[in-house]
Tab-separated table of C-alpha atoms and ligand atoms in Angstrom:
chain	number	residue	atom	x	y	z
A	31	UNK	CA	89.473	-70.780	-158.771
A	32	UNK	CA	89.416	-69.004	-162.112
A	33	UNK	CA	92.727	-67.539	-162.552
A	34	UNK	CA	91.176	-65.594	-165.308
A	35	UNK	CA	88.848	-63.803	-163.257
A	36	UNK	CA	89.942	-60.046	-162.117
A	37	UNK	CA	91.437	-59.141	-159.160
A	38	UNK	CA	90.786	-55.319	-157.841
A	39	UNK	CA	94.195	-53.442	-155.990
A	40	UNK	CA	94.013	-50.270	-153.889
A	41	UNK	CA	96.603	-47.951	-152.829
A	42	UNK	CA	96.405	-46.567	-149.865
A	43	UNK	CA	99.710	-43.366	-150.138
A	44	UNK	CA	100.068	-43.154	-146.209
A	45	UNK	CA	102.546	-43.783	-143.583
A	46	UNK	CA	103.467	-42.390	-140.533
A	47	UNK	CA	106.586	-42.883	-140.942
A	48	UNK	CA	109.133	-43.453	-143.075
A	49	UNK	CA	111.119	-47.064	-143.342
A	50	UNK	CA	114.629	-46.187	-143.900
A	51	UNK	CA	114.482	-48.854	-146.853
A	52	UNK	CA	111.721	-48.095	-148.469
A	53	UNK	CA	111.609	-46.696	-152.059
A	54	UNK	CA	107.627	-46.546	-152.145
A	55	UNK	CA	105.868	-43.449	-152.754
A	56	UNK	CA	103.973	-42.637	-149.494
A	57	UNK	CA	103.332	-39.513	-147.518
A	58	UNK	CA	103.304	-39.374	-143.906
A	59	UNK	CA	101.009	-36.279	-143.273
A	60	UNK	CA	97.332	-38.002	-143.173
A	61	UNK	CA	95.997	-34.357	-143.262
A	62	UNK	CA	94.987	-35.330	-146.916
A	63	UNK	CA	93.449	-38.798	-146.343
A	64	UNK	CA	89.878	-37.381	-146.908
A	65	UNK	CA	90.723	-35.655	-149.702
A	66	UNK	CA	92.220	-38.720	-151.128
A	67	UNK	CA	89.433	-40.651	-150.214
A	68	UNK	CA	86.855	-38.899	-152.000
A	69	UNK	CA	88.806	-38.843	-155.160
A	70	UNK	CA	89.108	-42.818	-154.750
A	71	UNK	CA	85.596	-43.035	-154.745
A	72	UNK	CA	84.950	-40.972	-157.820
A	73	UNK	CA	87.794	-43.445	-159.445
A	74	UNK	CA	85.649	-46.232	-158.423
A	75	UNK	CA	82.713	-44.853	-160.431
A	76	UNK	CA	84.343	-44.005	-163.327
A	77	UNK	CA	85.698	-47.980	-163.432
A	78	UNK	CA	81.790	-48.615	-162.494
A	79	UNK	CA	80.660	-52.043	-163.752
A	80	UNK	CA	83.706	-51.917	-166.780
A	81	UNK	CA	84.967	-54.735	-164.982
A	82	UNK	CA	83.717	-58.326	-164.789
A	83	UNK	CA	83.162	-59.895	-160.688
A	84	UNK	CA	86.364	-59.701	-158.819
A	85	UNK	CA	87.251	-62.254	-156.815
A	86	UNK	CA	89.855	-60.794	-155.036
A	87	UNK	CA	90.278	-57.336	-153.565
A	88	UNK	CA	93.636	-55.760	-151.894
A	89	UNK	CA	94.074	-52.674	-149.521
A	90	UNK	CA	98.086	-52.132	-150.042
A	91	UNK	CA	100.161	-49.498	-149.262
A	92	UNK	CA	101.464	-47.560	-147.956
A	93	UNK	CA	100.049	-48.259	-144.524
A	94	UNK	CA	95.988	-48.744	-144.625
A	95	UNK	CA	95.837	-49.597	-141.032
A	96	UNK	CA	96.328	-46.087	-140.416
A	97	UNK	CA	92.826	-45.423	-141.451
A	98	UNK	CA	89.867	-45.628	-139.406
A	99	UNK	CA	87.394	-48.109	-139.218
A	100	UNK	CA	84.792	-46.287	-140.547
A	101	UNK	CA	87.543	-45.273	-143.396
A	102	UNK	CA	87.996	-48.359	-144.158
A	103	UNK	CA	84.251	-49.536	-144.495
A	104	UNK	CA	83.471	-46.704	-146.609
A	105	UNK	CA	86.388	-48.175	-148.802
A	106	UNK	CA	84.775	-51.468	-148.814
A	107	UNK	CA	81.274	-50.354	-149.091
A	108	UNK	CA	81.875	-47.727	-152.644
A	109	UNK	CA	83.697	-50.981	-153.473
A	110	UNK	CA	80.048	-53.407	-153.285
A	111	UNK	CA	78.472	-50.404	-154.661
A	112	UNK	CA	80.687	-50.428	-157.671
A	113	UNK	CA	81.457	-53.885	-158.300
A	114	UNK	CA	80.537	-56.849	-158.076
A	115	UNK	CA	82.119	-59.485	-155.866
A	116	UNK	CA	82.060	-63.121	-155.968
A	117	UNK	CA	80.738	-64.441	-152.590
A	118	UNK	CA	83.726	-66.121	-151.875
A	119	UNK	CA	86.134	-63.217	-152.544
A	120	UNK	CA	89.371	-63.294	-150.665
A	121	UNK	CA	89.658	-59.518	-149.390
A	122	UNK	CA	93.086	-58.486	-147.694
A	123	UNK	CA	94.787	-55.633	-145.649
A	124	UNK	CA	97.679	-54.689	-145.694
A	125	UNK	CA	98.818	-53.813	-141.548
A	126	UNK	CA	101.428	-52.120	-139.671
A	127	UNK	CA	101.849	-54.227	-135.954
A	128	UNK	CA	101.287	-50.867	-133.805
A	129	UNK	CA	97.913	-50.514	-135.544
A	130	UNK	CA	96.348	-53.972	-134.678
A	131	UNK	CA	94.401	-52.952	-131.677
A	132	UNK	CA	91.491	-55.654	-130.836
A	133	UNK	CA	88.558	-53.028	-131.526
A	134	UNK	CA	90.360	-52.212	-135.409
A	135	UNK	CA	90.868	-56.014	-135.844
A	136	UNK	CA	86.880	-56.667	-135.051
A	137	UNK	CA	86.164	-53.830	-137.192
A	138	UNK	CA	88.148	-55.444	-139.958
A	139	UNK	CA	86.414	-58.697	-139.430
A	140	UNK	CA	83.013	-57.402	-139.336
A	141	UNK	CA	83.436	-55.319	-142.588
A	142	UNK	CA	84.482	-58.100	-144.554
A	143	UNK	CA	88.117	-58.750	-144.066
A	144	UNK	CA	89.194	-61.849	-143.951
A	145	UNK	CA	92.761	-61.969	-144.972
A	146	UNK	CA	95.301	-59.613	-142.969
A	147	UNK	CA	98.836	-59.040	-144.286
A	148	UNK	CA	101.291	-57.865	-141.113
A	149	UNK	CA	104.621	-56.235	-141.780
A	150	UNK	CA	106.302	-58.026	-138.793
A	151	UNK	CA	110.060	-57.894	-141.166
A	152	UNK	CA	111.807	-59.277	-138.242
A	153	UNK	CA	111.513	-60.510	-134.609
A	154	UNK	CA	115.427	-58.777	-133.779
A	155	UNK	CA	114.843	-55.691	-132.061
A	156	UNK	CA	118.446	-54.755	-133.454
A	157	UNK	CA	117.389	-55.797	-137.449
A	158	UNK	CA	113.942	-53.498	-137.021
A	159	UNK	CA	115.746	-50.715	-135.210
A	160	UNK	CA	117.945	-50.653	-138.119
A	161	UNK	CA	115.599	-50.674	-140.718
A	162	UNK	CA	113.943	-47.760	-139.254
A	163	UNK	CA	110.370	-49.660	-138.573
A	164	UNK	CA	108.173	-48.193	-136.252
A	165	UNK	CA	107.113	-50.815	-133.983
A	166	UNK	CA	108.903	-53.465	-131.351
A	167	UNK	CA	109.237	-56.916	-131.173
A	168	UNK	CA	106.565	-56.833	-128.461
A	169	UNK	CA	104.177	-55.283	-131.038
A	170	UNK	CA	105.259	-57.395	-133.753
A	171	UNK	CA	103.952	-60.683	-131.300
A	172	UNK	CA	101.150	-58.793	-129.618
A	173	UNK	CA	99.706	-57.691	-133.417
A	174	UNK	CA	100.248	-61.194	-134.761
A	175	UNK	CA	98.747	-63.183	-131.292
A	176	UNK	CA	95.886	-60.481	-131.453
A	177	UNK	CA	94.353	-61.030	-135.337
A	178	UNK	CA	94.430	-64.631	-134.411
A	179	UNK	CA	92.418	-64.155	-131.307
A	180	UNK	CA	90.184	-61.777	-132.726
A	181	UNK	CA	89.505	-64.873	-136.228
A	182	UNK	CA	91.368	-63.923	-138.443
A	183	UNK	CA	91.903	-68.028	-140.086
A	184	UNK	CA	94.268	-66.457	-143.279
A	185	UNK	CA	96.678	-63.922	-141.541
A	186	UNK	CA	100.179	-63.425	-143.703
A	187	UNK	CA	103.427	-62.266	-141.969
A	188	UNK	CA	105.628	-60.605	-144.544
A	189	UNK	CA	109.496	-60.807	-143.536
A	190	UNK	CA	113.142	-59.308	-144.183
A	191	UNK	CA	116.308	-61.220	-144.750
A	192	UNK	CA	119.890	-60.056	-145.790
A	193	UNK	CA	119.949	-56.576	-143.683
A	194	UNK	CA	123.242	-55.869	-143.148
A	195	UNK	CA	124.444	-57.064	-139.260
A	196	UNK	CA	121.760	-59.952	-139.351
A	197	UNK	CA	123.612	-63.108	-138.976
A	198	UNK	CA	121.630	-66.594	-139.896
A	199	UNK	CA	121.100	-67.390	-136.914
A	200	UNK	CA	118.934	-63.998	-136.090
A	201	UNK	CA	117.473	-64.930	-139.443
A	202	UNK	CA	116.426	-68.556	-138.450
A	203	UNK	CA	115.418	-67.816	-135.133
A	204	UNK	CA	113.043	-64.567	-136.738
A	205	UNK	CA	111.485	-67.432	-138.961
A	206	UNK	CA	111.097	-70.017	-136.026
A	207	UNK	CA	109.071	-67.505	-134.022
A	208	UNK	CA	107.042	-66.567	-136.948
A	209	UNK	CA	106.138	-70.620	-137.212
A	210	UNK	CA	104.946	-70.569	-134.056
A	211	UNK	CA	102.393	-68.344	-134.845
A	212	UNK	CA	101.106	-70.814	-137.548
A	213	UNK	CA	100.525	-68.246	-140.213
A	214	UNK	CA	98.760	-69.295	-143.398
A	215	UNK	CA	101.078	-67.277	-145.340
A	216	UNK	CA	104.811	-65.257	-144.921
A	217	UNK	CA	106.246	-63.257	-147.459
A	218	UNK	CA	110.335	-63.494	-146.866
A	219	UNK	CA	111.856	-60.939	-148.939
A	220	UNK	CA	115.794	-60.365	-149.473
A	221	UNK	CA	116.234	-56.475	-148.558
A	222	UNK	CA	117.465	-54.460	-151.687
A	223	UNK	CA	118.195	-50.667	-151.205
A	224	UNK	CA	116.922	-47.592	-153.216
A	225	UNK	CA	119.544	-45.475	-154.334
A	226	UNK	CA	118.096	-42.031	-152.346
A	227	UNK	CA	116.304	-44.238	-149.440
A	228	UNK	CA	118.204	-43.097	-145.971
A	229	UNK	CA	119.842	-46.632	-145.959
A	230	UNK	CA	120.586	-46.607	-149.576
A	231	UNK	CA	123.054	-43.087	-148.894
A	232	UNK	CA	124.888	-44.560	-145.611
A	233	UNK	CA	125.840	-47.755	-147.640
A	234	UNK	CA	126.973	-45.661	-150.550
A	235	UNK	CA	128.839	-43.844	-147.895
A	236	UNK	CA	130.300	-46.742	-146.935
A	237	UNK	CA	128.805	-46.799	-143.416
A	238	UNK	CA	128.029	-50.632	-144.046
A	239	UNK	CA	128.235	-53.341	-146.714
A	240	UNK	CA	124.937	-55.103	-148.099
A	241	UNK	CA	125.837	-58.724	-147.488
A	242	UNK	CA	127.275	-60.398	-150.953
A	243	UNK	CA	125.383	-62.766	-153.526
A	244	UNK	CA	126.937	-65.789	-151.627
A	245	UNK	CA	125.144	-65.018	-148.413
A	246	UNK	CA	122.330	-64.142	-150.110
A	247	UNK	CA	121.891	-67.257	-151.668
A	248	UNK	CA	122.597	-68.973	-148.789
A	249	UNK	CA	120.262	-67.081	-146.940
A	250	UNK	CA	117.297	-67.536	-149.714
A	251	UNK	CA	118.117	-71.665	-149.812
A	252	UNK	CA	118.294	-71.985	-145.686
A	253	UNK	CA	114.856	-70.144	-145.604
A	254	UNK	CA	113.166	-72.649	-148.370
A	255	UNK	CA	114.430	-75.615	-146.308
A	256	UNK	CA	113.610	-74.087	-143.056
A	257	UNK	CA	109.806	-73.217	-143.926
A	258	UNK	CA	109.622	-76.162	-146.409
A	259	UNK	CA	110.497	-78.660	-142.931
A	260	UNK	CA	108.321	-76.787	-141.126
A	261	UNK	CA	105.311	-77.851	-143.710
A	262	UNK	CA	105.021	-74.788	-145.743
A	263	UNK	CA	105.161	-74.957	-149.483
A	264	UNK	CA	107.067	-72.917	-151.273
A	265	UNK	CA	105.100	-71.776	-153.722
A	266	UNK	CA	107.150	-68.617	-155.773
A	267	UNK	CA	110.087	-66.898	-155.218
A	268	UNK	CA	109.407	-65.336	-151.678
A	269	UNK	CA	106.159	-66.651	-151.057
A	270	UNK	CA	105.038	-69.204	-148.752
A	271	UNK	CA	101.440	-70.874	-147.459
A	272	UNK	CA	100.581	-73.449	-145.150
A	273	UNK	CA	98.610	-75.419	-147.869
A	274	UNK	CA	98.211	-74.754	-151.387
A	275	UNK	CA	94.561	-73.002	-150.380
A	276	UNK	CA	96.156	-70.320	-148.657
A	277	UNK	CA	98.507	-69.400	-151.603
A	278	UNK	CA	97.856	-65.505	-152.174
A	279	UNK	CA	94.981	-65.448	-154.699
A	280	UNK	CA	95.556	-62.008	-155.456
A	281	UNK	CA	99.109	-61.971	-155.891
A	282	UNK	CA	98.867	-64.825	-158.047
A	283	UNK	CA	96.799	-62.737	-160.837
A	284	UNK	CA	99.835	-60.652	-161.436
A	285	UNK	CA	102.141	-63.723	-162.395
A	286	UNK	CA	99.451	-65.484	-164.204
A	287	UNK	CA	98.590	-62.691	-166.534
A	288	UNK	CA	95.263	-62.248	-165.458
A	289	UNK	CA	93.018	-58.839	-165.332
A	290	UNK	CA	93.521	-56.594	-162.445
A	291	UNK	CA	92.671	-53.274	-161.615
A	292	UNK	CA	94.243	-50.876	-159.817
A	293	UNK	CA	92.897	-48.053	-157.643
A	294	UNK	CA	94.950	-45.022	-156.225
A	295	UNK	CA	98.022	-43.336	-156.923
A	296	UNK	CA	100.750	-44.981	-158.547
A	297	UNK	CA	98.544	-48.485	-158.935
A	298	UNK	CA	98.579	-50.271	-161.725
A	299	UNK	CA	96.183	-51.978	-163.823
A	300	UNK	CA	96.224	-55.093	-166.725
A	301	UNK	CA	93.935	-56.679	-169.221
A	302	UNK	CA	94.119	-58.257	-172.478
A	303	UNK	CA	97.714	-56.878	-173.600
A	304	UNK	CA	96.879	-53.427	-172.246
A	305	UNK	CA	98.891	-51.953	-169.240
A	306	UNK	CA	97.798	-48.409	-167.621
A	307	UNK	CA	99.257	-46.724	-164.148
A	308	UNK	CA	97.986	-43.963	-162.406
A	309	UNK	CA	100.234	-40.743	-161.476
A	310	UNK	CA	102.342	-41.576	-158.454
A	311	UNK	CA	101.648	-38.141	-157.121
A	312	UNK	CA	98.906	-37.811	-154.097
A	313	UNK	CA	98.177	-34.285	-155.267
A	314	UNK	CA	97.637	-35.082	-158.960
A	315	UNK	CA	95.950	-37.581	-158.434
A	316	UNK	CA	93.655	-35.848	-156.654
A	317	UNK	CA	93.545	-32.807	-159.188
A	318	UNK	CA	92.988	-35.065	-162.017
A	319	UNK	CA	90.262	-36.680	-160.730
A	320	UNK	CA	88.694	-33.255	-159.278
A	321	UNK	CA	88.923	-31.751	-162.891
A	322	UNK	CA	86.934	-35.223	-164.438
A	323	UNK	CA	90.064	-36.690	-165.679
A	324	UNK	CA	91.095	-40.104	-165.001
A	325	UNK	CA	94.370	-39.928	-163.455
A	326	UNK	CA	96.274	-42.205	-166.078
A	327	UNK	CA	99.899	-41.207	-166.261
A	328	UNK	CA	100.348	-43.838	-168.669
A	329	UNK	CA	98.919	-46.543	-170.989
A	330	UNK	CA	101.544	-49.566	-172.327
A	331	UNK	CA	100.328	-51.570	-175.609
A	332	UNK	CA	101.996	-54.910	-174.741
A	333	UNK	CA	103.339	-56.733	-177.774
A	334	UNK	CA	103.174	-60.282	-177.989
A	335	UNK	CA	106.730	-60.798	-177.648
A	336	UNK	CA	106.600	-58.294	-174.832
A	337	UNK	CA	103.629	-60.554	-173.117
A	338	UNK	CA	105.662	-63.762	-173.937
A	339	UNK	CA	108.767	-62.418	-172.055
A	340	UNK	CA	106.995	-61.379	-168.840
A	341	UNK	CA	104.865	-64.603	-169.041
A	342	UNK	CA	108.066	-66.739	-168.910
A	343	UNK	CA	109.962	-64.772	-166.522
A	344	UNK	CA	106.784	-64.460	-164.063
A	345	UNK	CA	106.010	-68.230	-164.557
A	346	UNK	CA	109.864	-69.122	-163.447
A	347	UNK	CA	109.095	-67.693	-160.546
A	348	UNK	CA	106.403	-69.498	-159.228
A	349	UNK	CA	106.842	-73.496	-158.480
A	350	UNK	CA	103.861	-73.808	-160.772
A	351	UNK	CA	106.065	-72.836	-163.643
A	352	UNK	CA	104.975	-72.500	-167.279
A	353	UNK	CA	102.624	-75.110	-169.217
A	354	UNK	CA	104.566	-75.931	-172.610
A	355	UNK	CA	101.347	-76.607	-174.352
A	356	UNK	CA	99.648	-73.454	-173.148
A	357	UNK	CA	102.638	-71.079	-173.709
A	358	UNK	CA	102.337	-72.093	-177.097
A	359	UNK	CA	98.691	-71.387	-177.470
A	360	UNK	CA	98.706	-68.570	-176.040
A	361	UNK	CA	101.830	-66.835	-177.623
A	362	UNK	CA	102.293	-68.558	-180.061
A	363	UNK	CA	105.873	-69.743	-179.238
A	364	UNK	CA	107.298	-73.216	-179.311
A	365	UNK	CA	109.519	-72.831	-176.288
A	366	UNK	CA	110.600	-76.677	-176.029
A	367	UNK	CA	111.509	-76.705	-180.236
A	368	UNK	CA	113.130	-73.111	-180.226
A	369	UNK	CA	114.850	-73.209	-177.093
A	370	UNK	CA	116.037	-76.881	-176.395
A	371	UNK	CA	119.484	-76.173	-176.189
A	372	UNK	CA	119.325	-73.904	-173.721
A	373	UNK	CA	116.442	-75.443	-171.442
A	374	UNK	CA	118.643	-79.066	-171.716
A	375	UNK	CA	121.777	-76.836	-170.219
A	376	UNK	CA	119.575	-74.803	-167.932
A	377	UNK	CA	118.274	-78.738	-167.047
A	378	UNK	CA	122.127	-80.384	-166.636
A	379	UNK	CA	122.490	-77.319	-163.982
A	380	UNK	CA	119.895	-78.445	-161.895
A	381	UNK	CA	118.291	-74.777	-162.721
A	382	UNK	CA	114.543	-75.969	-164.255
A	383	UNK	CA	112.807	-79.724	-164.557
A	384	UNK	CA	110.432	-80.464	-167.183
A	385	UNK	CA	107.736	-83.123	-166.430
A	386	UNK	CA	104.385	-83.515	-168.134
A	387	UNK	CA	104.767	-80.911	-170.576
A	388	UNK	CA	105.745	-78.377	-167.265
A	389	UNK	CA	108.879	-76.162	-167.232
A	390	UNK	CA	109.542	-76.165	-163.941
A	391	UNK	CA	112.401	-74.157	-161.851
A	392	UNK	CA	113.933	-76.436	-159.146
A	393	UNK	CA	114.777	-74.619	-155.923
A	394	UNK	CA	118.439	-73.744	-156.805
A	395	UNK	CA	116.493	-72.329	-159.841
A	396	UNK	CA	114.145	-70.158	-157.841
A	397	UNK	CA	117.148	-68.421	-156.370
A	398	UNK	CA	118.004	-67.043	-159.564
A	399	UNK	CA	114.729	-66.932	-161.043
A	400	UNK	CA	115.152	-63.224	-162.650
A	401	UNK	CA	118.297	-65.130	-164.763
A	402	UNK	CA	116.145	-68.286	-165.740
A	403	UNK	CA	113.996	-65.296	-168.382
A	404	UNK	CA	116.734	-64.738	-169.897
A	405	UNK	CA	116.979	-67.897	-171.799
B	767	SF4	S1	105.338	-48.949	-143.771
B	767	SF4	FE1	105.763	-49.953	-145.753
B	767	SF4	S2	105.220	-48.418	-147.317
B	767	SF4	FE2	105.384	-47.342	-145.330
B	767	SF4	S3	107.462	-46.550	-145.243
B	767	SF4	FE3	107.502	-48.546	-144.209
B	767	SF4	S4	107.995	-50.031	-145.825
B	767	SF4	FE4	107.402	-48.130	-146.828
């Protein structure tokens, strides 16, 4: 796999409901979907050929299992018509469980889908009631046994841990049903709370506490050695696959610095030390489009000590780590001779490893992995 080779992201700005966590900009009226739609399409041909074959392509969200099959071929097919693709691309939806019905699955399939992403958060009844998802545990198994049956050989469960009322042992038992499924892939993420998200107010309220760094940590190590014994490798902070293969290609652009565009409102793109979002707004994005504008709220000229930064504190958080040699290539930035002090302390702490000419976070280190930047 070239790691250098783009990866395309597209936002789909729809739910039908809101999460009570969730800080992402999404509507929940689809009366606008087509509207939206068309103006995705124009984006596409404005980007037309301006980047070189992706490799990867993502449908994120937002929820775009919402849309219809034919919705989502049209997606895929102004995508061929605009791009190119390399044969072996890895192409991935993102899914809601109450969605997955076995005729949209098949769609999926025969379009050209072959990686699904399901946002199962928890097998607790109790933990998704509270989190204001809109499907049940029934769903959550029915959705996940379904893709499977349907051949689907790379599905992704993404998962939440640390919601207030959850003890461990809902936690473990939400992780040892999601084994049995055999997933390539789960994503296990440690909830964090918006400020103005419903959940976000309550706690501020003080209707509940958010459980303290202790547990947190506790939680984060107990799910490492959980998946880890159960064969998985743990491969960056909250990301886990079945064998390296399965490791999200797509995601892995964004902490290895390579080109990406992205499609939609509020995605963002990357290349060379350039950085450019779209407006976050559904209806200006659609205006801005309509009036032959591309709908760039802003462009970021990344400095090389701004690209050095990010490059450290993304490669800390992947088990892959950062390549001494290369860092210093590429940014020109002798990490080992102007930081030894502090990577021998961060190393006495158990925090990072260096082998081969590899800075490598340990697992204790991938805990704290937004601290380990800092040095
Ligand atoms: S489905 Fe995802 S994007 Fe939509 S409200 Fe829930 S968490 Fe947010």
């Amino acid at each position: 796999m070239d790691l250098k080779t783009p990866g395309l992201y597209i936002h789909i700005p729809f739910c039908i409901s809101k999460c009570h966590y969730c800080d992402f900009y999404s509507l929940t009226s689809i009366s606008a979907v087509p509207h939206f739609l068309k103006a995705l399409f124009k984006e596409m041909e404005t980007y037309r050929k301006r980047f070189s074959p992706f490799d990867t392509v993502y449908i994120g969200g937002g929820t775009p299992s919402l849309l219809s099959p034919q919705q989502l071929e049209d997606i895929l097919t102004s995508v061929r018509k605009n791009f190119d693709l390399m044969g072996d691309s890895e192409t991935t939806v993102e899914t809601n469980p109450p969605d997955l019905s076995l005729s949209l699955l098949e769609s999926m399939r025969e379009i050209g889908i072959n990686r699904i992403n399901i946002g199962i958060q928890s097998f607790d009844e109790k933990v998704l009631a509270f989190l204001g998802r809109r499907h049940s545990v029934k769903q959550a198994i029915s959705a996940t046994e379904t893709s499977r049956k349907t051949g689907f050989q790379n599905i992704g469960l993404d998962l939440i841990y640390g919601v207030p009322g959850q003890d461990m042992s809902s936690w473990l038992d939400t992780l040892k049903q999601a084994v049995a499924f055999s997933p390539e892939h789960l994503s296990c993420y440690q909830l964090t709370l918006g400020t103005k998200t419903p959940l976000g107010i309550r706690c501020k309220a003080g209707e509940f506490r958010m459980p303290g760094e202790e547990s947190q940590y506790e939680f984060f190590i107990k799910t490492s050695e959980f998946l880890e014994d159960a064969g998985y490798i743990h491969y960056e902070v909250s990301n886990f696959a079945r064998e390296t293969k399965y490791a999200s290609r797509h995601n892995q652009k964004y902490w290895d610095h390579s080109p990406y565009l992205g499609l939609g409102p509020s995605a963002h793109s990357f290349r060379d030390n350039q950085r450019w979002w779209n407006h976050r707004s559904v209806d200006q994005y659609i205006t801005s489009i309509n009036a032959g504008n591309l709908p760039v709220e802003e462009t970021e000229n990344l400095t090389m000590e701004q690209l050095r930064l990010e490059a450290l504190y993304l490669g800390l958080r992947t088990r892959k780590g950062v390549s001494l040699h290369d860092f210093k290539n590429q940014y020109q930035y002798d990490l080992f001779a102007e930081k030894r002090e502090m990577l021998d302390k961060l190393r006495e702490e158990g925090l990072i490893s260096i082998q081969d000419g590899r800075l490598y976070p340990t697992q204790t280190g991938l805990a704290v992995a937004d601290s380990l930047a800092l040095i």
